[in-house]
Structures are given as structure tokens and as C-alpha cells.
PDB file of C-alpha atoms in Angstrom:
ATOM      1  CA  MET N   1      53.064  84.393 -23.128  1.00 50.00           C
ATOM      2  CA  THR N   2      56.409  86.278 -24.135  1.00 51.00           C
ATOM      3  CA  HIS N   3      59.228  84.439 -26.074  1.00 50.00           C
ATOM      4  CA  GLU N   4      61.599  84.436 -22.458  1.00 50.00           C
ATOM      5  CA  ALA N   5      58.384  82.930 -20.552  1.00 48.00           C
ATOM      6  CA  SER N   6      58.291  79.895 -23.996  1.00 51.00           C
ATOM      7  CA  MET N   7      62.064  79.704 -23.500  1.00 53.00           C
ATOM      8  CA  GLN N   8      62.011  79.226 -19.989  1.00 54.00           C
ATOM      9  CA  GLU N   9      59.116  76.868 -20.247  1.00 55.00           C
ATOM     10  CA  LYS N  10      60.629  74.796 -22.417  1.00 51.00           C
ATOM     11  CA  ARG N  11      64.135  74.116 -20.437  1.00 52.00           C
ATOM     12  CA  GLN N  12      61.693  72.707 -17.790  1.00 52.00           C
ATOM     13  CA  GLY N  13      60.608  70.283 -20.241  1.00 50.00           C
ATOM     14  CA  ALA N  14      63.521  68.949 -21.352  1.00 45.00           C
ATOM     15  CA  THR N  15      64.934  68.805 -17.796  1.00 47.00           C
ATOM     16  CA  THR N  16      61.548  66.546 -16.526  1.00 48.00           C
ATOM     17  CA  THR N  17      62.705  64.763 -19.548  1.00 47.00           C
ATOM     18  CA  MET N  18      66.293  64.034 -19.073  1.00 47.00           C
ATOM     19  CA  ALA N  19      65.363  63.657 -15.909  1.00 46.00           C
ATOM     20  CA  THR N  20      62.218  60.868 -16.398  1.00 48.00           C
ATOM     21  CA  GLY N  21      64.737  58.935 -18.865  1.00 47.00           C
ATOM     22  CA  THR N  22      67.164  58.756 -16.499  1.00 46.00           C
ATOM     23  CA  LYS N  23      65.307  57.378 -14.218  1.00 46.00           C
ATOM     24  CA  THR N  24      63.911  55.277 -16.803  1.00 45.00           C
ATOM     25  CA  ALA N  25      67.598  53.831 -17.120  1.00 46.00           C
ATOM     26  CA  GLY N  26      67.946  53.353 -13.618  1.00 47.00           C
ATOM     27  CA  SER N  27      65.099  51.003 -13.410  1.00 48.00           C
ATOM     28  CA  PHE N  28      66.247  48.988 -16.554  1.00 48.00           C
ATOM     29  CA  TRP N  29      69.987  48.836 -14.595  1.00 50.00           C
ATOM     30  CA  MET N  30      68.506  47.626 -11.195  1.00 55.00           C
ATOM     31  CA  THR N  31      65.951  45.068 -13.024  1.00 52.00           C
ATOM     32  CA  GLY N  32      68.738  43.864 -15.213  1.00 53.00           C
ATOM     33  CA  LEU N  33      71.297  43.235 -11.772  1.00 51.00           C
ATOM     34  CA  ILE N  34      68.226  41.649 -10.048  1.00 54.00           C
ATOM     35  CA  ALA N  35      67.547  39.478 -12.914  1.00 51.00           C
ATOM     36  CA  ALA N  36      71.474  38.268 -13.005  1.00 50.00           C
ATOM     37  CA  SER N  37      71.459  37.889  -9.314  1.00 51.00           C
ATOM     38  CA  THR N  38      68.508  35.342  -9.407  1.00 51.00           C
ATOM     39  CA  CYS N  39      70.440  32.851 -12.202  1.00 49.00           C
ATOM     40  CA  LEU N  40      73.198  32.907 -10.290  1.00 49.00           C
ATOM     41  CA  LEU N  41      71.351  32.017  -7.274  1.00 47.00           C
ATOM     42  CA  LEU N  42      69.143  29.419  -8.590  1.00 46.00           C
ATOM     43  CA  SER N  43      72.137  27.917 -10.675  1.00 49.00           C
ATOM     44  CA  SER N  44      74.109  27.603  -8.242  1.00 49.00           C
ATOM     45  CA  GLY N  45      71.341  25.957  -5.954  1.00 49.00           C
ATOM     46  CA  LEU N  46      70.800  23.376  -9.212  1.00 44.00           C
ATOM     47  CA  TRP N  47      74.473  22.778  -9.200  1.00 44.00           C
ATOM     48  CA  ALA N  48      74.711  21.788  -5.599  1.00 45.00           C
ATOM     49  CA  GLN N  49      71.467  19.572  -6.178  1.00 49.00           C
ATOM     50  CA  ALA N  50      73.153  17.653  -9.238  1.00 45.00           C
ATOM     51  CA  ALA N  51      76.045  17.065  -7.162  1.00 45.00           C
ATOM     52  CA  SER N  52      73.968  16.208  -4.125  1.00 47.00           C
ATOM     53  CA  GLY N  53      72.419  13.738  -6.315  1.00 46.00           C
ATOM     54  CA  SER N  54      75.794  12.167  -7.554  1.00 44.00           C
ATOM     55  CA  ALA N  55      76.964  11.746  -4.348  1.00 41.00           C
ATOM     56  CA  ALA N  56      73.715   9.965  -2.988  1.00 41.00           C
ATOM     57  CA  THR N  57      73.474   7.993  -6.515  1.00 40.00           C
ATOM     58  CA  ALA N  58      77.201   7.395  -6.651  1.00 41.00           C
ATOM     59  CA  PRO N  59      77.925   3.330  -6.386  1.00 42.00           C
ATOM     60  CA  THR N  60      79.789   2.002  -2.794  1.00 42.00           C
ATOM     61  CA  ALA N  61      82.047  -0.236  -2.324  1.00 40.00           C
ATOM     62  CA  ASN N  62      81.407  -3.566  -1.355  1.00 44.00           C
ATOM     63  CA  PRO N  63      82.851  -4.145   1.870  1.00 39.00           C
ATOM     64  CA  ALA N  64      83.301  -8.016   1.193  1.00 40.00           C
ATOM     65  CA  GLN N  65      85.220  -7.750  -1.509  1.00 42.00           C
ATOM     66  CA  PRO N  66      88.880  -6.823  -0.481  1.00 38.00           C
ATOM     67  CA  SER N  67      88.962  -9.863   1.665  1.00 38.00           C
ATOM     68  CA  GLN N  68      87.156 -12.197  -1.173  1.00 40.00           C
ATOM     69  CA  ASN N  69      90.229 -11.006  -3.467  1.00 39.00           C
ATOM     70  CA  ALA N  70      92.835 -11.474  -0.414  1.00 36.00           C
ATOM     71  CA  ASP N  71      91.161 -15.215   0.190  1.00 38.00           C
ATOM     72  CA  ALA N  72      91.696 -15.686  -3.742  1.00 36.00           C
ATOM     73  CA  SER N  73      95.662 -14.689  -3.641  1.00 33.00           C
ATOM     74  CA  THR N  74      96.286 -15.922  -0.630  1.00 34.00           C
ATOM     75  CA  ALA N  75      95.114 -19.965  -1.567  1.00 38.00           C
ATOM     76  CA  SER N  76      96.664 -22.325  -2.281  1.00 41.00           C
ATOM     77  CA  LYS N  77      96.857 -25.070  -5.115  1.00 42.00           C
ATOM     78  CA  PRO N  78      95.849 -28.347  -3.530  1.00 45.00           C
ATOM     79  CA  HIS N  79      96.208 -30.337  -6.622  1.00 53.00           C
ATOM     80  CA  ASP N  80      99.888 -29.892  -7.669  1.00 52.00           C
ATOM     81  CA  ASP N  81     100.107 -32.068 -10.610  1.00 71.00           C
ATOM     82  CA  SER N  82     103.761 -30.859 -11.846  1.00 74.00           C
ATOM     83  CA  PHE N  83     105.963 -31.913  -8.742  1.00 84.00           C
ATOM     84  CA  VAL N  84     106.964 -34.823  -8.298  1.00 88.00           C
ATOM     85  CA  ILE N  85     107.401 -35.990  -4.129  1.00 93.00           C
ATOM     86  CA  GLY N  86     110.832 -37.502  -3.243  1.00 90.00           C
ATOM     87  CA  ASN N  87     113.082 -38.330  -0.158  1.00 89.00           C
ATOM     88  CA  ASP N  88     112.430 -36.669   2.704  1.00 90.00           C
ATOM     89  CA  ASP N  89     109.866 -34.031   1.158  1.00 93.00           C
ATOM     90  CA  VAL N  90     107.381 -33.461   4.056  1.00 95.00           C
ATOM     91  CA  LEU N  91     104.297 -33.658   3.189  1.00 96.00           C
ATOM     92  CA  ALA N  92     100.665 -32.350   4.926  1.00 96.00           C
ATOM     93  CA  ILE N  93      97.685 -34.888   4.394  1.00 97.00           C
ATOM     94  CA  ASN N  94      94.641 -33.981   5.210  1.00 97.00           C
ATOM     95  CA  VAL N  95      91.438 -36.149   4.943  1.00 96.00           C
ATOM     96  CA  TRP N  96      88.255 -34.280   5.592  1.00 96.00           C
ATOM     97  CA  LYS N  97      86.553 -34.226   8.878  1.00 93.00           C
ATOM     98  CA  GLU N  98      88.938 -37.358   9.659  1.00 94.00           C
ATOM     99  CA  PRO N  99      91.857 -35.216  12.103  1.00 95.00           C
ATOM    100  CA  ASP N 100      92.805 -38.642  13.216  1.00 94.00           C
ATOM    101  CA  ILE N 101      94.111 -39.595   9.808  1.00 95.00           C
ATOM    102  CA  SER N 102      95.185 -36.560   8.996  1.00 96.00           C
ATOM    103  CA  ARG N 103      99.121 -35.222   9.859  1.00 96.00           C
ATOM    104  CA  SER N 104     102.295 -33.626   8.475  1.00 96.00           C
ATOM    105  CA  ILE N 105     104.326 -36.339   7.338  1.00 96.00           C
ATOM    106  CA  PRO N 106     107.623 -37.272   6.421  1.00 96.00           C
ATOM    107  CA  VAL N 107     108.648 -38.938   2.799  1.00 96.00           C
ATOM    108  CA  ARG N 108     111.336 -41.687   4.445  1.00 95.00           C
ATOM    109  CA  SER N 109     114.598 -42.454   2.546  1.00 91.00           C
ATOM    110  CA  ASP N 110     112.578 -45.816   0.902  1.00 93.00           C
ATOM    111  CA  GLY N 111     110.360 -43.540  -0.502  1.00 94.00           C
ATOM    112  CA  LYS N 112     107.220 -44.496   1.555  1.00 96.00           C
ATOM    113  CA  ILE N 113     104.774 -42.374   3.776  1.00 97.00           C
ATOM    114  CA  SER N 114     102.292 -44.858   6.756  1.00 96.00           C
ATOM    115  CA  LEU N 115      98.709 -43.580   8.037  1.00 96.00           C
ATOM    116  CA  PRO N 116      96.148 -45.260   9.950  1.00 95.00           C
ATOM    117  CA  LEU N 117      93.929 -46.858   7.718  1.00 95.00           C
ATOM    118  CA  VAL N 118      96.176 -46.806   5.049  1.00 95.00           C
ATOM    119  CA  GLY N 119      99.405 -48.269   5.526  1.00 95.00           C
ATOM    120  CA  GLU N 120     102.435 -47.833   3.898  1.00 96.00           C
ATOM    121  CA  VAL N 121     101.994 -45.847   0.608  1.00 96.00           C
ATOM    122  CA  GLN N 122     104.979 -45.083  -1.955  1.00 96.00           C
ATOM    123  CA  ALA N 123     105.268 -41.814  -2.142  1.00 96.00           C
ATOM    124  CA  ALA N 124     108.492 -40.773  -3.744  1.00 93.00           C
ATOM    125  CA  GLY N 125     108.305 -40.858  -7.516  1.00 91.00           C
ATOM    126  CA  ARG N 126     104.456 -39.299  -7.273  1.00 94.00           C
ATOM    127  CA  THR N 127     102.780 -36.020  -7.694  1.00 94.00           C
ATOM    128  CA  PRO N 128     100.805 -35.226  -4.756  1.00 95.00           C
ATOM    129  CA  LEU N 129      97.656 -35.139  -7.201  1.00 94.00           C
ATOM    130  CA  LYS N 130      98.285 -39.363  -7.858  1.00 95.00           C
ATOM    131  CA  LEU N 131      99.046 -39.532  -4.144  1.00 96.00           C
ATOM    132  CA  GLU N 132      96.021 -38.364  -3.323  1.00 96.00           C
ATOM    133  CA  VAL N 133      93.655 -40.753  -5.110  1.00 95.00           C
ATOM    134  CA  GLU N 134      95.909 -43.812  -4.296  1.00 96.00           C
ATOM    135  CA  ILE N 135      95.013 -42.606  -0.168  1.00 97.00           C
ATOM    136  CA  ALA N 136      91.412 -42.177  -1.042  1.00 96.00           C
ATOM    137  CA  SER N 137      91.564 -45.003  -3.002  1.00 96.00           C
ATOM    138  CA  ARG N 138      92.687 -47.164  -0.104  1.00 96.00           C
ATOM    139  CA  LEU N 139      89.991 -45.365   2.147  1.00 96.00           C
ATOM    140  CA  LYS N 140      87.049 -46.395   0.487  1.00 95.00           C
ATOM    141  CA  ASN N 141      87.205 -49.454   2.571  1.00 92.00           C
ATOM    142  CA  TYR N 142      86.439 -48.024   5.847  1.00 94.00           C
ATOM    143  CA  ILE N 143      85.128 -44.536   4.974  1.00 94.00           C
ATOM    144  CA  SER N 144      82.384 -42.895   2.375  1.00 92.00           C
ATOM    145  CA  GLU N 145      83.524 -40.901  -0.233  1.00 93.00           C
ATOM    146  CA  PRO N 146      86.507 -39.962   1.657  1.00 95.00           C
ATOM    147  CA  GLU N 147      88.047 -36.303   0.422  1.00 96.00           C
ATOM    148  CA  VAL N 148      91.717 -36.176   0.601  1.00 96.00           C
ATOM    149  CA  THR N 149      94.142 -33.646  -0.772  1.00 95.00           C
ATOM    150  CA  VAL N 150      97.977 -33.221  -0.614  1.00 96.00           C
ATOM    151  CA  ILE N 151     100.202 -30.414   0.066  1.00 94.00           C
ATOM    152  CA  VAL N 152     103.914 -30.619  -0.328  1.00 92.00           C
ATOM    153  CA  GLN N 153     105.478 -28.594   2.729  1.00 92.00           C
ATOM    154  CA  GLN N 154     108.261 -28.413   2.266  1.00 89.00           C
ATOM    155  CA  ILE N 155     111.028 -29.807  -0.309  1.00 86.00           C
ATOM    156  CA  ASN N 156     113.881 -31.698   0.420  1.00 87.00           C
ATOM    157  CA  SER N 157     114.491 -33.636  -2.524  1.00 87.00           C
ATOM    158  CA  GLN N 158     115.119 -31.178  -5.114  1.00 88.00           C
ATOM    159  CA  LYS N 159     119.006 -30.395  -3.787  1.00 90.00           C
ATOM    160  CA  PHE N 160     122.146 -30.477  -6.160  1.00 94.00           C
ATOM    161  CA  ASN N 161     125.867 -30.168  -5.071  1.00 96.00           C
ATOM    162  CA  ILE N 162     128.464 -27.988  -5.941  1.00 97.00           C
ATOM    163  CA  LEU N 163     132.508 -28.895  -4.888  1.00 97.00           C
ATOM    164  CA  GLY N 164     135.479 -27.903  -5.564  1.00 97.00           C
ATOM    165  CA  GLN N 165     137.017 -24.196  -5.882  1.00 97.00           C
ATOM    166  CA  VAL N 166     133.890 -22.000  -5.053  1.00 97.00           C
ATOM    167  CA  ASN N 167     133.897 -19.962  -1.872  1.00 97.00           C
ATOM    168  CA  HIS N 168     130.799 -21.777  -0.713  1.00 97.00           C
ATOM    169  CA  PRO N 169     130.641 -25.940  -1.676  1.00 97.00           C
ATOM    170  CA  GLY N 170     127.473 -27.730  -0.079  1.00 96.00           C
ATOM    171  CA  THR N 171     124.304 -28.695  -1.187  1.00 93.00           C
ATOM    172  CA  PHE N 172     121.643 -26.471  -1.970  1.00 93.00           C
ATOM    173  CA  VAL N 173     117.864 -26.896  -2.580  1.00 88.00           C
ATOM    174  CA  ILE N 174     116.941 -26.190  -6.491  1.00 88.00           C
ATOM    175  CA  ALA N 175     114.258 -23.771  -7.165  1.00 76.00           C
ATOM    176  CA  ASN N 176     112.642 -21.260  -9.417  1.00 76.00           C
ATOM    177  CA  SER N 177     114.663 -23.776 -12.742  1.00 82.00           C
ATOM    178  CA  LEU N 178     118.562 -22.898 -11.426  1.00 92.00           C
ATOM    179  CA  THR N 179     121.068 -23.140 -13.700  1.00 96.00           C
ATOM    180  CA  VAL N 180     124.474 -23.883 -13.394  1.00 97.00           C
ATOM    181  CA  LEU N 181     125.679 -20.030 -13.650  1.00 96.00           C
ATOM    182  CA  ASP N 182     122.552 -19.255 -10.571  1.00 96.00           C
ATOM    183  CA  ALA N 183     124.314 -21.800  -8.741  1.00 96.00           C
ATOM    184  CA  LEU N 184     127.981 -20.775  -8.724  1.00 97.00           C
ATOM    185  CA  ALA N 185     126.191 -17.525  -7.719  1.00 96.00           C
ATOM    186  CA  LEU N 186     124.743 -19.156  -4.989  1.00 95.00           C
ATOM    187  CA  ALA N 187     128.640 -20.619  -3.471  1.00 96.00           C
ATOM    188  CA  GLY N 188     129.883 -17.864  -3.801  1.00 96.00           C
ATOM    189  CA  GLY N 189     131.760 -17.485  -6.612  1.00 96.00           C
ATOM    190  CA  PHE N 190     135.106 -19.007  -7.348  1.00 97.00           C
ATOM    191  CA  ARG N 191     138.530 -19.236  -5.236  1.00 96.00           C
ATOM    192  CA  ASP N 192     141.400 -17.980  -6.715  1.00 95.00           C
ATOM    193  CA  PHE N 193     142.873 -20.804  -8.489  1.00 95.00           C
ATOM    194  CA  ALA N 194     139.665 -22.072 -10.130  1.00 97.00           C
ATOM    195  CA  LYS N 195     139.997 -23.672 -13.561  1.00 97.00           C
ATOM    196  CA  GLN N 196     136.950 -21.767 -15.089  1.00 97.00           C
ATOM    197  CA  LYS N 197     137.155 -23.678 -18.297  1.00 96.00           C
ATOM    198  CA  SER N 198     137.075 -26.904 -17.404  1.00 97.00           C
ATOM    199  CA  ILE N 199     133.895 -26.970 -14.845  1.00 98.00           C
ATOM    200  CA  TYR N 200     132.001 -30.251 -15.651  1.00 98.00           C
ATOM    201  CA  VAL N 201     128.066 -31.516 -14.486  1.00 98.00           C
ATOM    202  CA  LEU N 202     127.380 -35.245 -13.310  1.00 97.00           C
ATOM    203  CA  ARG N 203     124.151 -35.811 -13.597  1.00 95.00           C
ATOM    204  CA  GLN N 204     122.120 -39.237 -12.274  1.00 88.00           C
ATOM    205  CA  ASN N 205     121.069 -41.143 -14.530  1.00 87.00           C
ATOM    206  CA  ALA N 206     117.793 -43.777 -14.199  1.00 78.00           C
ATOM    207  CA  ASP N 207     120.279 -46.479 -14.965  1.00 85.00           C
ATOM    208  CA  GLY N 208     122.420 -45.460 -12.059  1.00 82.00           C
ATOM    209  CA  THR N 209     125.024 -44.417 -14.293  1.00 91.00           C
ATOM    210  CA  GLN N 210     126.875 -40.575 -14.359  1.00 92.00           C
ATOM    211  CA  THR N 211     126.819 -38.164 -17.460  1.00 96.00           C
ATOM    212  CA  ARG N 212     129.767 -35.584 -17.392  1.00 96.00           C
ATOM    213  CA  LEU N 213     128.426 -32.321 -19.179  1.00 97.00           C
ATOM    214  CA  PRO N 214     130.806 -30.071 -19.382  1.00 97.00           C
ATOM    215  CA  PHE N 215     130.331 -25.960 -18.402  1.00 98.00           C
ATOM    216  CA  ASN N 216     133.302 -23.437 -19.905  1.00 97.00           C
ATOM    217  CA  TYR N 217     132.753 -20.480 -17.741  1.00 97.00           C
ATOM    218  CA  LYS N 218     134.636 -18.206 -19.397  1.00 96.00           C
ATOM    219  CA  GLU N 219     132.960 -18.846 -23.149  1.00 96.00           C
ATOM    220  CA  VAL N 220     128.986 -18.666 -21.220  1.00 96.00           C
ATOM    221  CA  ILE N 221     129.760 -15.567 -19.734  1.00 95.00           C
ATOM    222  CA  LYS N 222     130.922 -13.650 -23.511  1.00 95.00           C
ATOM    223  CA  GLY N 223     127.572 -15.451 -24.804  1.00 94.00           C
ATOM    224  CA  GLN N 224     129.669 -18.163 -26.338  1.00 92.00           C
ATOM    225  CA  ASN N 225     127.755 -21.405 -26.212  1.00 92.00           C
ATOM    226  CA  PRO N 226     125.132 -20.978 -24.098  1.00 94.00           C
ATOM    227  CA  ALA N 227     123.459 -23.896 -24.466  1.00 95.00           C
ATOM    228  CA  GLN N 228     126.429 -25.236 -21.878  1.00 96.00           C
ATOM    229  CA  ASN N 229     124.159 -23.212 -18.911  1.00 97.00           C
ATOM    230  CA  ILE N 230     121.760 -26.204 -18.480  1.00 96.00           C
ATOM    231  CA  ARG N 231     119.108 -26.253 -16.100  1.00 94.00           C
ATOM    232  CA  LEU N 232     119.418 -28.008 -13.004  1.00 95.00           C
ATOM    233  CA  GLN N 233     117.781 -31.526 -11.784  1.00 91.00           C
ATOM    234  CA  PRO N 234     117.462 -32.815  -8.718  1.00 88.00           C
ATOM    235  CA  ARG N 235     121.011 -34.993  -7.415  1.00 88.00           C
ATOM    236  CA  ASP N 236     122.821 -33.033  -9.902  1.00 95.00           C
ATOM    237  CA  THR N 237     126.565 -32.515  -8.854  1.00 97.00           C
ATOM    238  CA  ILE N 238     128.616 -29.301 -10.375  1.00 98.00           C
ATOM    239  CA  VAL N 239     132.183 -29.940  -9.971  1.00 98.00           C
ATOM    240  CA  VAL N 240     134.513 -26.392  -9.981  1.00 98.00           C
ATOM    241  CA  PRO N 241     138.308 -28.214 -10.319  1.00 97.00           C
TER     242      PRO N 241
END
């Protein structure tokens, strides 16, 4: 074999080796690409299954729960043992399974109410709970284990008066623990010549006497002597000279 033939054979061998190497590299590259694609598809499938499983196992809201909460929030408190019934208050009296006795009834000026089978009952000066007990006790002569509920439908007894140099003198209902400042605001404030340092509250005592309680508006709004800004009681009268 001549030298040129030997060199040509070597070049052909090198070319064949390079081609084979290129093919082998290309095969490895394609194999890697296919493997990556397969992993991606498998991962996507697993994520989809996990998401669907979470949606399937997620707890569903109880449709009855909102209505139960609404009922609980709107339910009234029938046994009120703090409010004291007064004259002219309107009471809703319910005797279970006794519609002929159940009714809405105002408290008379003498502080009493009248019910079938019960007769006249003193309501003023009692709490709804104590009145329930009294009515149920009287009904036991006619009804086995009577269940009585008393609810104050309308408060007309808890009132105060404000007179004198205010824009809207008159009688107002006491609500949410009114103070003297609250009452003056309800009355529309002072007129031009009101003596704001000489205001006083007339309070009715249990023995029928009155107590005069001074109120200096100028001091109170400056934070001086805030104890003058008392909470009003039924039948209090505020006088603005």
C-alpha cells in the first residue's frame, strides 16, 4: 500500500468516526428531550389529579348554617329581668297554646293590666320576668303547667321633660342611658338668651319630693366637674332658664 493510499484510508476512517460520533450525540440529545417531555407531562398530570382531589375532598358549606346564625341573631330575649315596666308601656303577653289569652295590652295609668282567667295584675314596677311568674301562677288554676312570655313591645314610661330656653322643648323617650348633654342635643340646643350656667334637673323621689341637681353647661363642655352630666331617670325634668 502506497503512502497516499494509507493517508486516504485514515481520512475516510476519521470521517466515519466523526459521523458516528455526531449521530451518537444526536441520539443522546433526542433521548434527553423525550425524557424531559415525558417528565413534564407526568408532572402536569399529577398536579391536575392533586387539584381535582383537593376540590373533591374540600368540605362544602352547610346550607343550613347561615339561616341558623340569622335566627340566632334576630331572636329576642323574652326574659328581661332588668327593665322595669311602667305606666303606658305596651306589653306582648303570650301563653303557649292559649290564643284567647295571648294579646298585646297597654299598662293602664294605675299600673295594672287585665287578662282572661287572670284578672287584674299589677304590671308597673315589675320586670317582665316577674310578671311572667305572676301570670303563670294565676293560670295554674285553669291550665296545667302554663308557659307565659312577656315582652315589652313599646316603651312609653321611660320619658323625661326638657323645658325653657331650648329650641325644641317637650317630652322625650329615654334610650341608651341618656345624659343631660344628650338631652340638650335632642332638644336642638339653646336659644339666644339661655342661661347656660344655671341649668338644673328636677328629679322625682320615691317619697314624692323633688331633688334639684345643678348643671353648668359651660363647665361641663370644658371638662370641669363632669359629674354634673348625670344619666337621666324616668320623669326627670331639665329646666333651661
